Each structure stands twice: as structure tokens, then as C-alpha cells.
């Protein structure tokens, strides 16, 4: 009977410890993204960085004193921009004419990362690294003509129904951040870099187009 009570107390204690290892909350941030390709396409069509929104749910499970697993689900707007232009000389006046196309894709992302934390309760710093899987829910191309001022042309929806574009994307993610305990939770701020491992397009000639980008985010998680 004594052994049974001891086992029951130990089981309840272990469950309470396990429950306290879980935390969940919200993260919001800015994604600064672009697309990398093989040397030929990058020299022929220079691609510029785009800025988008990130917002989602962050979940963390503690494995040990300093090691934990970070996951969740978030919305992320990624893309790149192509800008081409020329100068026309009309009646002695130099008039720049440019055309820009902003490619934006709305992703639903699920990261799975390991997190290592150092420091004390007042201020902790951490490193994260792992894999992020993304699904392209929708996308658009925004053409912009510029003759002295910007003229937005009608937006074009990206067609994901054919086999030319890949909806699924897998990327390697690495980052670092700071966090501080507040009551039963933590506030945090972090920066991360993500580099795609999957090609964005299926073509006969391998263009090696992959997503890449930086992420700046802040958030709050509550421990249970």
C-alpha cells in the first residue's frame, strides 16, 4: 500500500512537471524576403527584397533545463520584386520610365525547431534552428508602371492549379532572441534567417529558385 501511494504521488508530480513544460502564445513580426536562383537568372533578372507580415501561434515544449522544441502555425506573406527601367530623352528632357512587378505569396507555415536557452529569469537569450514547412494558400502579382509617378495596374492572381509552381516549400531556419519572464509567461523578441530547400517552380531547365529571407518578431507565451 505504501509503495502504491508513493507511486501515485510520483506519477502526479511527474504529470505536473510535464504540464508546466508546455507554453503557448502569439507571435507577430515582419518578414523581409527575396528569391535566390542560379547565376544566369540572377544576372539577367535582378530580384529585389519585399516586406511582408507574419502572425501566428507559438508553442513550446521543454525537454530539459535549457533545451526545448518550438513549433506552431503562422501566416506569412513572402515574395520578391522585379524592377526594370530605361531613360527616354524627349525634347532635351531625360524622363525615366520603369516597370515593376511585385510577387507576393501567402503561406501557412509550421516550424519545428530546437531551442537552447541561457541566462537567468531576469533576462535570457536563446538560439533556435530547425525546419519550416510552408503551404502556399494564394498569391498575386502586382504590376506597377512608373512615369514620373507610380501607376498601379490591375493585380494578377497566381495560378497554383498547374504543375509549374510548387505549393509546398521546405526551408532551413536559424535564429536568436531574447526573452524575459513575466508572471506565468514570457515576452520575447527574435531575429531569424530562412533559406528554402525546395524549388519554387518545376521547369525543364533548373532555375534553382528558392525562397530566402529574414524575420523580425516579438511575442508572448504563457506556461501551463
Tab-separated table of N, CA and C in Angstrom, residues 27 29 35 40 63 69 71 86 103 121 139 143 150 161 169 180 194 200 222 224:
chain	number	residue	atom	x	y	z
A	27	UNK	N	2.795	35.238	-31.740
A	27	UNK	CA	3.988	35.895	-32.281
A	27	UNK	C	3.576	36.724	-33.489
A	29	UNK	N	5.295	39.623	-36.465
A	29	UNK	CA	6.561	40.161	-36.929
A	29	UNK	C	6.536	40.587	-38.379
A	35	UNK	N	14.081	35.972	-53.430
A	35	UNK	CA	14.239	34.664	-54.056
A	35	UNK	C	15.630	34.567	-54.651
A	40	UNK	N	22.710	32.542	-63.778
A	40	UNK	CA	22.217	33.075	-65.048
A	40	UNK	C	20.983	33.932	-64.829
A	63	UNK	N	12.221	20.141	-23.016
A	63	UNK	CA	12.797	18.799	-22.949
A	63	UNK	C	13.737	18.654	-21.765
A	69	UNK	N	11.541	22.273	-27.609
A	69	UNK	CA	11.084	22.184	-29.000
A	69	UNK	C	10.080	23.304	-29.237
A	71	UNK	N	7.331	25.008	-31.944
A	71	UNK	CA	6.522	24.761	-33.137
A	71	UNK	C	5.355	25.751	-33.147
A	86	UNK	N	14.188	52.260	-68.148
A	86	UNK	CA	15.029	52.926	-69.140
A	86	UNK	C	14.746	54.419	-69.078
A	103	UNK	N	5.841	40.254	-56.637
A	103	UNK	CA	5.323	38.894	-56.475
A	103	UNK	C	5.113	38.644	-54.984
A	121	UNK	N	16.386	34.389	-14.848
A	121	UNK	CA	14.981	34.762	-15.011
A	121	UNK	C	14.809	36.214	-15.449
A	139	UNK	N	-1.662	33.723	-53.943
A	139	UNK	CA	-0.599	34.630	-54.343
A	139	UNK	C	-1.064	35.572	-55.428
A	143	UNK	N	1.589	44.494	-60.920
A	143	UNK	CA	2.405	45.282	-61.839
A	143	UNK	C	2.287	46.777	-61.520
A	150	UNK	N	4.168	56.586	-59.651
A	150	UNK	CA	3.740	55.182	-59.709
A	150	UNK	C	2.291	55.066	-60.168
A	161	UNK	N	-2.885	25.855	-59.773
A	161	UNK	CA	-3.561	24.612	-60.161
A	161	UNK	C	-2.735	23.760	-61.122
A	169	UNK	N	6.733	24.141	-49.657
A	169	UNK	CA	8.101	24.617	-49.548
A	169	UNK	C	8.676	24.188	-48.200
A	180	UNK	N	12.141	37.371	-21.498
A	180	UNK	CA	12.085	37.737	-20.082
A	180	UNK	C	10.817	37.167	-19.480
A	194	UNK	N	15.872	32.374	-42.908
A	194	UNK	CA	15.279	31.171	-43.504
A	194	UNK	C	15.752	31.030	-44.945
A	200	UNK	N	10.914	26.603	-56.177
A	200	UNK	CA	9.602	27.232	-56.288
A	200	UNK	C	8.867	26.833	-57.556
A	222	UNK	N	2.487	31.818	-22.664
A	222	UNK	CA	2.014	31.552	-21.304
A	222	UNK	C	2.281	30.092	-20.963
A	224	UNK	N	1.880	26.517	-18.904
A	224	UNK	CA	0.792	25.734	-18.313
A	224	UNK	C	1.356	24.590	-17.484
